[in-house]
Coordinates of C-alpha atoms in Angstrom, one line a residue:
X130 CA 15.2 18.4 -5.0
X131 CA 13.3 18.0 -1.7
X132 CA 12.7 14.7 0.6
X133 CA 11.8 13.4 3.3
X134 CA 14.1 11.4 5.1
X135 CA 14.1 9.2 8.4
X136 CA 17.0 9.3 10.6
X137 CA 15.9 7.8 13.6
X138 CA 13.1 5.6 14.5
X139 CA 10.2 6.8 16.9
X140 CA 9.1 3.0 18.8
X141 CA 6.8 4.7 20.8
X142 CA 5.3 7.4 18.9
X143 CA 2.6 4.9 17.9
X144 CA 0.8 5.2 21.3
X145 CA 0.3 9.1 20.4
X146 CA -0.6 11.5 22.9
X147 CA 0.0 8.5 26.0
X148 CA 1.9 10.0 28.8
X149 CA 5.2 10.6 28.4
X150 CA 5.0 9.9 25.4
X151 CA 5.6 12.4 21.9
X152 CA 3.4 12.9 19.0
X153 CA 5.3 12.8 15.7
X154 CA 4.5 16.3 15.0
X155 CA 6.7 16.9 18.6
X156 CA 9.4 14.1 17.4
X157 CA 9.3 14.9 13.7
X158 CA 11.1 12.0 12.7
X159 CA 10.8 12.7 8.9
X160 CA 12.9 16.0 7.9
X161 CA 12.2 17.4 4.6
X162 CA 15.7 18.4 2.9
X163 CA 16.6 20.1 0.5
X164 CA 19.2 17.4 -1.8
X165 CA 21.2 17.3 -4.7
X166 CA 19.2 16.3 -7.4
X167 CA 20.7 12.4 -9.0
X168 CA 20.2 11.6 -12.7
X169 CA 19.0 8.3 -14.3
X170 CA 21.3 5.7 -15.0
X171 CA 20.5 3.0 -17.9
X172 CA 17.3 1.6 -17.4
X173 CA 16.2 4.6 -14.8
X174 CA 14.2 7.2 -15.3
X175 CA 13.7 10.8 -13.7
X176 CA 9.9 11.3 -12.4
X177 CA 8.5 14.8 -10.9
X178 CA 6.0 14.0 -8.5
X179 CA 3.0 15.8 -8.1
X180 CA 0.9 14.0 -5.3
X181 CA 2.3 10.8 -2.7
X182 CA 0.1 8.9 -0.3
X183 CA 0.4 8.0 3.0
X184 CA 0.2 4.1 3.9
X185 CA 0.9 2.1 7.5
X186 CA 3.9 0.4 5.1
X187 CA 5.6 3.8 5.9
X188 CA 4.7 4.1 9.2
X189 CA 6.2 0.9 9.9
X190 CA 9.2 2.1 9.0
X191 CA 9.1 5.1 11.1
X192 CA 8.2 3.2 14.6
X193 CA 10.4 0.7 13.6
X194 CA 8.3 -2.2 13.3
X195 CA 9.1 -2.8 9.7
X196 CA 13.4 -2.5 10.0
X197 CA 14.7 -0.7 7.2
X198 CA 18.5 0.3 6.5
X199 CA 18.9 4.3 7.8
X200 CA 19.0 7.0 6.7
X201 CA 16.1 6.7 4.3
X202 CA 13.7 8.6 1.7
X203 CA 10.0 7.3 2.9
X204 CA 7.0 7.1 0.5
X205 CA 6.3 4.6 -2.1
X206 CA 2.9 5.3 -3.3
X207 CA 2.7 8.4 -5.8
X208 CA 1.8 9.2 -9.1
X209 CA 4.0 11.5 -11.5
X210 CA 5.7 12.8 -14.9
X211 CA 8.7 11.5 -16.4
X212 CA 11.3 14.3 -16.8
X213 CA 14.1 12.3 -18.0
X214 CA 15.5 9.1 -19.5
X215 CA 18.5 6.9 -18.9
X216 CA 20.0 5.1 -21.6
X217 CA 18.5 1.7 -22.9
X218 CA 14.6 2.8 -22.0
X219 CA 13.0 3.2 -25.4
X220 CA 8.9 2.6 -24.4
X221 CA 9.1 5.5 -22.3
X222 CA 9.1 8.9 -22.9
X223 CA 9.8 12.6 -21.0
X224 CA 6.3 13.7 -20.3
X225 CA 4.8 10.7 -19.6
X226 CA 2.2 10.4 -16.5
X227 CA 3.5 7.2 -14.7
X228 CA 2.2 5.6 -11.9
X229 CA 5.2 4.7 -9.4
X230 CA 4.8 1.0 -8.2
X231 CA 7.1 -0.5 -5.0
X232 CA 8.1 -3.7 -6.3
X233 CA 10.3 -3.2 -9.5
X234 CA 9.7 -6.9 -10.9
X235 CA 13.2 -8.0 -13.0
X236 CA 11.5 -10.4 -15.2
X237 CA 14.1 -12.9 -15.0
X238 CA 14.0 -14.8 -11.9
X239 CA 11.5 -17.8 -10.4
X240 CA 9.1 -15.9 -9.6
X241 CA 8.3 -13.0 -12.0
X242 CA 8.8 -16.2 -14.5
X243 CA 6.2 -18.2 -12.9
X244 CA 3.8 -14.6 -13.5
X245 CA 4.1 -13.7 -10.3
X246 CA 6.2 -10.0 -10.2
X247 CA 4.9 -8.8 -6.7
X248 CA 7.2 -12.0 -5.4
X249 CA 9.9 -11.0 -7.9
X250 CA 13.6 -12.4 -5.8
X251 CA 15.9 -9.3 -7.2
X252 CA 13.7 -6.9 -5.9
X253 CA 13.1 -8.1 -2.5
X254 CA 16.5 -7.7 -2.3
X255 CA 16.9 -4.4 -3.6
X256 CA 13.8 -2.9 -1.4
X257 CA 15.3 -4.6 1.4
X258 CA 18.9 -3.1 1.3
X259 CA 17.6 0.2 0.3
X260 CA 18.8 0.2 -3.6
X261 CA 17.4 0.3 -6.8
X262 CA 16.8 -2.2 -9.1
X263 CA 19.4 -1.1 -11.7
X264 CA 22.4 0.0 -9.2
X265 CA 22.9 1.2 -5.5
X266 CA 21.5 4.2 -3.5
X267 CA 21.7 7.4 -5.8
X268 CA 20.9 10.2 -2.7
X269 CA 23.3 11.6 -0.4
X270 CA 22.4 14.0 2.7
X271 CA 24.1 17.6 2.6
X272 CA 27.0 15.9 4.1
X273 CA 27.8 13.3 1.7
X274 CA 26.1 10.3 3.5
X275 CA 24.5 7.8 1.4
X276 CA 20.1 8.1 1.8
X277 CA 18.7 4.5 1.1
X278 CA 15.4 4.6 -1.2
X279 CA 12.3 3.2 0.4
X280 CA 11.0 0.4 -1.5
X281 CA 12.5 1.7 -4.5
X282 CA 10.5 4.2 -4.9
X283 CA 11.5 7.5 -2.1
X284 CA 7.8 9.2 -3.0
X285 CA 8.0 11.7 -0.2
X286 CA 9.7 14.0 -2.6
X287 CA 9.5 16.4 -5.4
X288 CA 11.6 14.2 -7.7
X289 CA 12.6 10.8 -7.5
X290 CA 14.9 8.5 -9.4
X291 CA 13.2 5.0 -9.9
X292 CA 13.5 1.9 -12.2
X293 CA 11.8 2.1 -15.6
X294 CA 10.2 -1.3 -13.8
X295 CA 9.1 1.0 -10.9
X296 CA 6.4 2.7 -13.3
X297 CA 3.3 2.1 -15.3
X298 CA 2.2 4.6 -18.0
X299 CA -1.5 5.8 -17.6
X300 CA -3.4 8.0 -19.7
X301 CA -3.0 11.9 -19.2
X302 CA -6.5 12.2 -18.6
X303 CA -6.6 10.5 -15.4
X304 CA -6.6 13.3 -12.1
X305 CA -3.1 12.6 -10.3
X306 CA -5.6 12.2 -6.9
X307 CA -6.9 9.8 -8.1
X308 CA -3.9 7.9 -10.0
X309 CA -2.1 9.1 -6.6
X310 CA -3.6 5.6 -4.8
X311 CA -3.5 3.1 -7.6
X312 CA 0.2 1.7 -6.9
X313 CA -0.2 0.0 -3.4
X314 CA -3.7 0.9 -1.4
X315 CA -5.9 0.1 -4.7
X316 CA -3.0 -2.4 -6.1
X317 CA -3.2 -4.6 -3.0
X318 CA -6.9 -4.5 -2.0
X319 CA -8.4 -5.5 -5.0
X320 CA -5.6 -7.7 -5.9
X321 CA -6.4 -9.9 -2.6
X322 CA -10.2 -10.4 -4.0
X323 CA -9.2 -10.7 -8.1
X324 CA -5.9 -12.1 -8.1
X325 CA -5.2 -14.1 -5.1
X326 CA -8.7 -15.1 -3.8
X327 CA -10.3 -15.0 -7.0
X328 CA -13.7 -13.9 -6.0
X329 CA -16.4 -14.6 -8.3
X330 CA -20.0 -13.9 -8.5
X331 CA -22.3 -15.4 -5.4
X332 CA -19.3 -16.0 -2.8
X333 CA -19.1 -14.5 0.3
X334 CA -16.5 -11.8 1.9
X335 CA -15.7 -10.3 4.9
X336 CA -12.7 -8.0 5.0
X337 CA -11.3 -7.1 8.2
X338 CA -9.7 -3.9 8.7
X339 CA -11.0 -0.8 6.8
X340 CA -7.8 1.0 6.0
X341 CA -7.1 2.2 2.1
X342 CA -6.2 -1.8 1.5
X343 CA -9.2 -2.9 3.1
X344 CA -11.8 -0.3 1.4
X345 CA -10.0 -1.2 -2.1
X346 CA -10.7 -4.8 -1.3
X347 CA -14.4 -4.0 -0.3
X348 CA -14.9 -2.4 -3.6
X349 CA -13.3 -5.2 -5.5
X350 CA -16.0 -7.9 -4.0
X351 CA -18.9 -5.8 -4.5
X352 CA -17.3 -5.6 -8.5
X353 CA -16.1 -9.4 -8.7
X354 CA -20.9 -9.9 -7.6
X355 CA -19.8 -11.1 -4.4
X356 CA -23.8 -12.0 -2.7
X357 CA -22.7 -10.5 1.0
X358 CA -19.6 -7.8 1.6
X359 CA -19.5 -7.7 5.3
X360 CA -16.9 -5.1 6.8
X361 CA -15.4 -4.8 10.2
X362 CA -13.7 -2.3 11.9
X363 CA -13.5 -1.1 15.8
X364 CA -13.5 2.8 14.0
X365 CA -16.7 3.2 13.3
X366 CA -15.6 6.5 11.4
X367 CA -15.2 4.2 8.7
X368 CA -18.4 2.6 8.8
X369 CA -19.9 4.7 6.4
X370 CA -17.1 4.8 3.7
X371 CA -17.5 0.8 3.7
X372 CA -21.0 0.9 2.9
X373 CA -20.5 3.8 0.1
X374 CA -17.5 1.4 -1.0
X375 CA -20.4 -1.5 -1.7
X376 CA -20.3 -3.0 2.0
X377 CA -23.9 -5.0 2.5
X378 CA -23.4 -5.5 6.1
X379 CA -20.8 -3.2 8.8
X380 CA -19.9 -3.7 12.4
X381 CA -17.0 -3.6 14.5
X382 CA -14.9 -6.7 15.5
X383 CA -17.6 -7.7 18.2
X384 CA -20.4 -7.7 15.3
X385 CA -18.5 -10.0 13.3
X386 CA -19.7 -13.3 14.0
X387 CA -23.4 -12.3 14.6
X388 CA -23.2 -10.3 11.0
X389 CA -21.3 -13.2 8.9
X390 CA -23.8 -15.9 10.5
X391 CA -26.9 -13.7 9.6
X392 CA -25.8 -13.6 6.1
X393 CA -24.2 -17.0 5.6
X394 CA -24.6 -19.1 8.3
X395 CA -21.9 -21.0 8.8
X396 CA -19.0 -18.4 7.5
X397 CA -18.1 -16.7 4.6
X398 CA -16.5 -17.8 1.7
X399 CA -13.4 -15.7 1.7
X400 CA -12.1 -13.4 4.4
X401 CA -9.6 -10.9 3.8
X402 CA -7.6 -9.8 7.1
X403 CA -6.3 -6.1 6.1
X404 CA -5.1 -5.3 9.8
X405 CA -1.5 -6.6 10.0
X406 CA -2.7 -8.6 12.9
X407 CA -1.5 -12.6 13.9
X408 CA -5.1 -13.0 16.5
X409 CA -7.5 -11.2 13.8
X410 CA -5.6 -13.8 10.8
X411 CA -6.7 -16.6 13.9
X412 CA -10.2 -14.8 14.1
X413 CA -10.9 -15.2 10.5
X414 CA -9.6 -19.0 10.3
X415 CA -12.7 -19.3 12.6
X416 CA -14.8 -16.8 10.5
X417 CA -14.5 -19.1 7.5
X418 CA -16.8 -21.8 6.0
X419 CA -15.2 -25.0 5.3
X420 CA -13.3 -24.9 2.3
X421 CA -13.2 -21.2 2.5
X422 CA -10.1 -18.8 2.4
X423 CA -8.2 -16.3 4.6
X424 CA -6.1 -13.8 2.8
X425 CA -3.3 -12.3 4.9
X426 CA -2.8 -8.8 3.2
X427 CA -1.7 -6.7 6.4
X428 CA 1.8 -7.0 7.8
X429 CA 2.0 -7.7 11.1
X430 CA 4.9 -7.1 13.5
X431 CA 8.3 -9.2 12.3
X432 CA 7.8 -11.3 15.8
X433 CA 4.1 -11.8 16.1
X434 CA 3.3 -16.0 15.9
X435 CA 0.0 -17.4 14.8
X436 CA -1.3 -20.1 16.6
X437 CA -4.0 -22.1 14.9
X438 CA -5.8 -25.3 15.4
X439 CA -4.0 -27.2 12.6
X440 CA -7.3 -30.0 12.1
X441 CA -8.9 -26.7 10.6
X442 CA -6.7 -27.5 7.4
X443 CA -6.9 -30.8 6.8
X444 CA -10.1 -31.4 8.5
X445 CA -12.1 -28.6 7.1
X446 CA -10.3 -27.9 3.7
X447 CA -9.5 -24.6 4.8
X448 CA -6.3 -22.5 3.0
X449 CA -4.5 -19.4 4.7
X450 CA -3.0 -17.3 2.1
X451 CA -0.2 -14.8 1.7
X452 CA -1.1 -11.7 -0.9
X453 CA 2.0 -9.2 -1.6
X454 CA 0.7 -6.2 -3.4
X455 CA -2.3 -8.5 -4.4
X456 CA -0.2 -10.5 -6.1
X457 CA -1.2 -8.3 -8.8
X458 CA 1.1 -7.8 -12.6
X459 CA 1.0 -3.5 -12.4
X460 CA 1.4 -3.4 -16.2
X461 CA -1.6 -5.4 -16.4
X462 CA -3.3 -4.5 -13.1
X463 CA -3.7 -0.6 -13.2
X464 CA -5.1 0.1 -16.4
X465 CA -7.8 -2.3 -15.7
X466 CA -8.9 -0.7 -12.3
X467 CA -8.5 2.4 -13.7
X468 CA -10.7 0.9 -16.7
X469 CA -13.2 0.2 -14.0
X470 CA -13.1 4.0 -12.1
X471 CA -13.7 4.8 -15.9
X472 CA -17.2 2.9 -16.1
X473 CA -17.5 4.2 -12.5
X474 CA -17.5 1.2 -11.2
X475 CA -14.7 1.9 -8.9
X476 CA -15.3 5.2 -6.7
X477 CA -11.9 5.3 -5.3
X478 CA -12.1 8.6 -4.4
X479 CA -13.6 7.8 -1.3
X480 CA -10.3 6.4 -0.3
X481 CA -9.0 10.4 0.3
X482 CA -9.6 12.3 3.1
X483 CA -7.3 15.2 2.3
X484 CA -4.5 17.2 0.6
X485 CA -1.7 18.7 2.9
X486 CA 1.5 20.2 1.7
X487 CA 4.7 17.7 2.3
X488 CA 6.2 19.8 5.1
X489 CA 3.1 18.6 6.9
X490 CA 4.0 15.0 6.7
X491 CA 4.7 14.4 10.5
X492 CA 1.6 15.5 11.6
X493 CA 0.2 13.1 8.6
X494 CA 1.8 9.9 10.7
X495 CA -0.3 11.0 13.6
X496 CA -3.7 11.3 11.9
X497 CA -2.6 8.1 10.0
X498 CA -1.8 6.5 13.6
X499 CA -5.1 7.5 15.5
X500 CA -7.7 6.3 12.3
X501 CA -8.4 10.0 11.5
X502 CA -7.5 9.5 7.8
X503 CA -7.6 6.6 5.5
X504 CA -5.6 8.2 2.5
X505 CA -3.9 11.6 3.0
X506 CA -2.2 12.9 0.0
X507 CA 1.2 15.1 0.0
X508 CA 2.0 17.9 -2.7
X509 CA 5.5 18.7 -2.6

């Protein structure tokens, strides 16, 4: 098998093309290897993937802002065929198309319990420390060294071993570019508006940050009959794809208050901040109407603080909430959204810019750095 594994972090590869400082393509921090192929274990099964996605989750990783346990197999948004079975999996077959999803719930503890899986305590820990859900780190390098799995999935790849709780089953029919986007960027946004804002006909929304997240979530308001969809973004390359996405209004972070005023006056019902930014989560407390909601979806730096006037709570009923993967149940989740790209009601497609083959997957964290792509697809 083939993969993509980090070695080394590159801090200042973020700032690409700034003096003295390298591109990834000139760092090339990922390295594409060829590895001995692992089999399932009980409750694992073998997956061939044919298309992995790009995300900032993984570009975190690679500047170090998001501190993972190295070395490491990146990617953990792809889409797939089942190619073998370990022992104990019975509602899963060889052949299967499966969607791989980045947080393998365990049913048993607090949180998957209360219904929510995307909080699930087992594998927090498991993503965290690089293992699977079912037993430790199954890669090794040429050399014998043990290769942690990214979010326990390791999508930049040809073949991965995941946990059967790793995947949902979707129809055959469905294109794998499409099915390609469904387990994190599609996931998550529309999670934020359904599942942990619960959007409902005639509210407001503005969604801040126009990323894969952000688009999904744009599409999910203009589905849930939100009255105004206002988007904002300083790329105004992305302008466009928020209005095809069901945007009614589209600006850039200095248009935001003259364009949520114009179509509610006093704020918008629910905002969604899809940036991974503490000041624009601040911005969008202010954005808000009283008794409206801020969803924190992005993932800021480990050390950014938010400061807040605290009287905006209390006094003005407002809530600031978290939203992992849209707090969304996959097995429940996915074949509904893909029940509404069905009715085509959900034209995800805009979400991809392009194809590239994976040995091209350094020069993807630049394009992904600089805003030149939203979702870039890999084939092994």
């Amino acid at each position: 098998m083939k993969a993509a594994i980090l070695y080394s972090t590159v801090p200042a590869a973020a700032q690409a093309g700034a003096q003295g400082k390298q591109t990834y393509a000139e760092a090339r921090p990922l390295l594409v290897q060829e590895l001995e192929q692992p089999e399932p274990r009980a409750g694992e099964l073998g997956v061939a993937i044919t298309y992995s996605s790009l995300c900032h989750s993984d570009l975190s990783v690679v500047d170090g802002s998001r501190v993972r346990p190295l070395p490491m197999a990146l990617g953990h948004e792809a889409v797939g065929r089942v190619v073998s079975v370990g022992d104990g999996v019975s509602d899963v077959s060889v052949g299967d198309h499966v969607v791989l999803v980045f947080v393998p719930s365990c049913g048993q503890c607090r949180a998957c319990l209360s219904g929510r899986p995307a909080l699930c305590h087992q594998a927090a820990e498991v993503n965290g420390s690089g293992d699977l859900l079912h037993g430790p780190a199954l890669l090794r390098t040429p050399a014998g060294e043990r290769i942690n799995h990214h979010l326990g999935v390791s999508a930049f790849a040809d073949y991965a071993v995941v946990a059967r709780e790793s995947v949902v089953v979707i129809d055959d029919d469905v294109p794998d570019t499409v099915a390609a986007m469904f387990g994190c960027a599609v996931l998550t946004g529309m999670g934020s508006i359904f599942n942990t804002a619960g959007v409902g006909p005639g509210l407001s929304v503005a969604v801040f940050g126009l990323g894969a997240v952000g688009l999904s979530a744009v599409m999910a308001a203009r589905l849930a009959g939100a009255a105004s969809v206002i988007a904002i973004d300083p790329n105004q390359g992305k302008h466009q794809l928020a209005r095809d996405a069901g945007a009614t209004a589209v600006g850039t972070p200095e248009d935001a208050g003259r364009l949520i005023e114009e179509a509610t006056g006093d704020g918008v019902d629910v905002a969604i901040e899809a940036v991974g930014s503490a000041g624009v989560i601040a911005s969008c407390l202010e954005r808000v109407t009283r008794g409206g909601a801020v969803v924190s979806v992005g993932l800021p730096h480990p050390s950014a603080e938010l400061t807040v006037p605290a009287l905006q709570f209390a006094g003005a009923g407002k809530r600031l909430l978290g939203s992992y993967m849209g707090d969304a149940v996959p097995a429940r989740d996915i074949p509904k959204y893909l029940g509404y790209w069905r009715e085509g009601k959900l034209p995800v497609e805009l979400l991809h810019t392009d194809t590239r083959p994976l040995s091209e997957i350094n020069e993807g964290l630049d394009a992904l750095a600089a805003g030149q792509v939203v979702r870039r697809l890999f084939r092994p």
